[in-house]
């Protein structure tokens, strides 16, 4: 049974990888840079939401509904960032290296 599970996992990995395999190296590199920059923006936005959530948590005048809303937004953003990281990992795996990316997003 382990062999079947392992085989299924390998098949799933091949399916995920295949959507980037047909791309030219230059296209993959440009896509990787774009996804890295987008991921950086997501992380910065996530940090802002997290900071707002933690500030609100320490403010007794903030309602439980607002706190719950901030928490739910943060969790949703974390999921989106996780998905973007998985996509980036797939791209870099196919590309074979991490391209250089400007620190401030200027190309």
PDB file of C-alpha atoms in Angstrom:
ATOM      1  CA  UNK A   1       0.000   0.000   0.000  1.00  0.00           C
ATOM      2  CA  UNK A   2       2.893   2.340   0.630  1.00  0.00           C
ATOM      3  CA  UNK A   3       4.066   1.852  -2.936  1.00  0.00           C
ATOM      4  CA  UNK A   4       0.674   2.916  -4.277  1.00  0.00           C
ATOM      5  CA  UNK A   5       0.648   5.967  -2.012  1.00  0.00           C
ATOM      6  CA  UNK A   6       4.192   6.835  -3.019  1.00  0.00           C
ATOM      7  CA  UNK A   7       3.323   6.366  -6.678  1.00  0.00           C
ATOM      8  CA  UNK A   8       0.290   8.643  -6.340  1.00  0.00           C
ATOM      9  CA  UNK A   9       2.417  11.297  -4.657  1.00  0.00           C
ATOM     10  CA  UNK A  10       4.952  11.075  -7.484  1.00  0.00           C
ATOM     11  CA  UNK A  11       2.195  11.344 -10.105  1.00  0.00           C
ATOM     12  CA  UNK A  12       0.772  14.423  -8.378  1.00  0.00           C
ATOM     13  CA  UNK A  13       4.226  16.025  -8.313  1.00  0.00           C
ATOM     14  CA  UNK A  14       4.658  15.370 -12.025  1.00  0.00           C
ATOM     15  CA  UNK A  15       1.267  16.920 -12.782  1.00  0.00           C
ATOM     16  CA  UNK A  16       2.095  20.057 -10.806  1.00  0.00           C
ATOM     17  CA  UNK A  17       5.521  20.364 -12.368  1.00  0.00           C
ATOM     18  CA  UNK A  18       4.305  19.818 -15.916  1.00  0.00           C
ATOM     19  CA  UNK A  19       2.530  23.151 -16.223  1.00  0.00           C
ATOM     20  CA  UNK A  20       5.875  24.964 -16.052  1.00  0.00           C
ATOM     21  CA  UNK A  21       8.085  22.444 -17.870  1.00  0.00           C
ATOM     22  CA  UNK A  22       7.075  23.497 -21.409  1.00  0.00           C
ATOM     23  CA  UNK A  23       8.116  27.095 -20.749  1.00  0.00           C
ATOM     24  CA  UNK A  24      11.354  28.574 -22.064  1.00  0.00           C
ATOM     25  CA  UNK A  25      14.051  29.381 -19.493  1.00  0.00           C
ATOM     26  CA  UNK A  26      13.640  33.141 -20.105  1.00  0.00           C
ATOM     27  CA  UNK A  27       9.870  32.871 -19.551  1.00  0.00           C
ATOM     28  CA  UNK A  28      10.380  30.867 -16.369  1.00  0.00           C
ATOM     29  CA  UNK A  29      12.902  33.381 -15.063  1.00  0.00           C
ATOM     30  CA  UNK A  30      10.568  36.317 -15.756  1.00  0.00           C
ATOM     31  CA  UNK A  31       7.694  34.430 -14.128  1.00  0.00           C
ATOM     32  CA  UNK A  32       9.841  33.587 -11.093  1.00  0.00           C
ATOM     33  CA  UNK A  33      10.817  37.245 -10.648  1.00  0.00           C
ATOM     34  CA  UNK A  34       7.181  38.312 -10.973  1.00  0.00           C
ATOM     35  CA  UNK A  35       6.001  35.734  -8.440  1.00  0.00           C
ATOM     36  CA  UNK A  36       8.807  36.632  -6.013  1.00  0.00           C
ATOM     37  CA  UNK A  37       7.840  40.310  -6.179  1.00  0.00           C
ATOM     38  CA  UNK A  38       4.170  39.461  -5.711  1.00  0.00           C
ATOM     39  CA  UNK A  39       5.024  37.216  -2.765  1.00  0.00           C
ATOM     40  CA  UNK A  40       7.023  40.041  -1.173  1.00  0.00           C
ATOM     41  CA  UNK A  41       4.021  42.363  -1.524  1.00  0.00           C
ATOM     42  CA  UNK A  42       1.740  39.744   0.021  1.00  0.00           C
ATOM     43  CA  UNK A  43       4.083  39.311   2.976  1.00  0.00           C
ATOM     44  CA  UNK A  44       4.261  43.072   3.560  1.00  0.00           C
ATOM     45  CA  UNK A  45       0.458  43.329   3.473  1.00  0.00           C
ATOM     46  CA  UNK A  46       0.173  40.302   5.782  1.00  0.00           C
ATOM     47  CA  UNK A  47       2.502  41.981   8.282  1.00  0.00           C
ATOM     48  CA  UNK A  48       0.389  45.144   8.247  1.00  0.00           C
ATOM     49  CA  UNK A  49      -2.781  43.161   8.942  1.00  0.00           C
ATOM     50  CA  UNK A  50      -1.013  41.185  11.680  1.00  0.00           C
ATOM     51  CA  UNK A  51       0.216  44.391  13.332  1.00  0.00           C
ATOM     52  CA  UNK A  52      -3.295  45.866  13.209  1.00  0.00           C
ATOM     53  CA  UNK A  53      -4.701  42.659  14.685  1.00  0.00           C
ATOM     54  CA  UNK A  54      -2.172  42.635  17.541  1.00  0.00           C
ATOM     55  CA  UNK A  55      -2.779  46.347  18.255  1.00  0.00           C
ATOM     56  CA  UNK A  56      -6.523  45.736  18.289  1.00  0.00           C
ATOM     57  CA  UNK A  57      -6.080  42.766  20.620  1.00  0.00           C
ATOM     58  CA  UNK A  58      -4.476  44.997  23.241  1.00  0.00           C
ATOM     59  CA  UNK A  59      -7.158  47.699  22.891  1.00  0.00           C
ATOM     60  CA  UNK A  60     -10.112  46.945  25.192  1.00  0.00           C
ATOM     61  CA  UNK A  61     -12.396  49.246  23.187  1.00  0.00           C
ATOM     62  CA  UNK A  62     -12.165  47.012  20.087  1.00  0.00           C
ATOM     63  CA  UNK A  63     -15.100  44.655  19.776  1.00  0.00           C
ATOM     64  CA  UNK A  64     -14.805  40.899  19.541  1.00  0.00           C
ATOM     65  CA  UNK A  65     -16.367  41.026  16.070  1.00  0.00           C
ATOM     66  CA  UNK A  66     -13.621  43.336  14.818  1.00  0.00           C
ATOM     67  CA  UNK A  67     -10.938  41.123  16.357  1.00  0.00           C
ATOM     68  CA  UNK A  68     -12.468  38.050  14.750  1.00  0.00           C
ATOM     69  CA  UNK A  69     -12.646  39.820  11.384  1.00  0.00           C
ATOM     70  CA  UNK A  70      -8.961  40.822  11.586  1.00  0.00           C
ATOM     71  CA  UNK A  71      -7.997  37.303  12.583  1.00  0.00           C
ATOM     72  CA  UNK A  72      -9.953  35.782   9.706  1.00  0.00           C
ATOM     73  CA  UNK A  73      -8.407  38.232   7.251  1.00  0.00           C
ATOM     74  CA  UNK A  74      -4.932  37.406   8.509  1.00  0.00           C
ATOM     75  CA  UNK A  75      -5.525  33.650   8.253  1.00  0.00           C
ATOM     76  CA  UNK A  76      -6.905  34.042   4.715  1.00  0.00           C
ATOM     77  CA  UNK A  77      -3.868  36.120   3.739  1.00  0.00           C
ATOM     78  CA  UNK A  78      -1.553  33.483   5.181  1.00  0.00           C
ATOM     79  CA  UNK A  79      -3.234  30.836   3.018  1.00  0.00           C
ATOM     80  CA  UNK A  80      -2.819  33.006  -0.067  1.00  0.00           C
ATOM     81  CA  UNK A  81       0.860  33.554   0.758  1.00  0.00           C
ATOM     82  CA  UNK A  82       1.321  29.822   1.284  1.00  0.00           C
ATOM     83  CA  UNK A  83      -0.244  29.083  -2.099  1.00  0.00           C
ATOM     84  CA  UNK A  84       2.013  31.662  -3.772  1.00  0.00           C
ATOM     85  CA  UNK A  85       5.065  30.131  -2.058  1.00  0.00           C
ATOM     86  CA  UNK A  86       4.119  26.681  -3.373  1.00  0.00           C
ATOM     87  CA  UNK A  87       3.757  28.075  -6.894  1.00  0.00           C
ATOM     88  CA  UNK A  88       7.129  29.800  -6.583  1.00  0.00           C
ATOM     89  CA  UNK A  89       8.754  26.595  -5.349  1.00  0.00           C
ATOM     90  CA  UNK A  90       7.454  24.727  -8.395  1.00  0.00           C
ATOM     91  CA  UNK A  91       8.750  27.403 -10.769  1.00  0.00           C
ATOM     92  CA  UNK A  92      12.189  27.479  -9.138  1.00  0.00           C
ATOM     93  CA  UNK A  93      12.376  23.683  -9.159  1.00  0.00           C
ATOM     94  CA  UNK A  94      11.785  23.623 -12.925  1.00  0.00           C
ATOM     95  CA  UNK A  95      14.056  26.629 -13.526  1.00  0.00           C
ATOM     96  CA  UNK A  96      16.833  25.110 -11.430  1.00  0.00           C
ATOM     97  CA  UNK A  97      17.913  28.297  -9.654  1.00  0.00           C
ATOM     98  CA  UNK A  98      16.587  31.420  -7.971  1.00  0.00           C
ATOM     99  CA  UNK A  99      16.945  34.404 -10.291  1.00  0.00           C
ATOM    100  CA  UNK A 100      18.245  37.717  -9.041  1.00  0.00           C
ATOM    101  CA  UNK A 101      15.428  40.008  -8.003  1.00  0.00           C
ATOM    102  CA  UNK A 102      15.739  43.723  -7.235  1.00  0.00           C
ATOM    103  CA  UNK A 103      15.213  44.543  -3.579  1.00  0.00           C
ATOM    104  CA  UNK A 104      12.764  47.357  -4.230  1.00  0.00           C
ATOM    105  CA  UNK A 105      10.945  45.776  -7.162  1.00  0.00           C
ATOM    106  CA  UNK A 106      12.554  47.980  -9.821  1.00  0.00           C
ATOM    107  CA  UNK A 107      13.753  46.014 -12.784  1.00  0.00           C
TER     108      UNK A 107
END
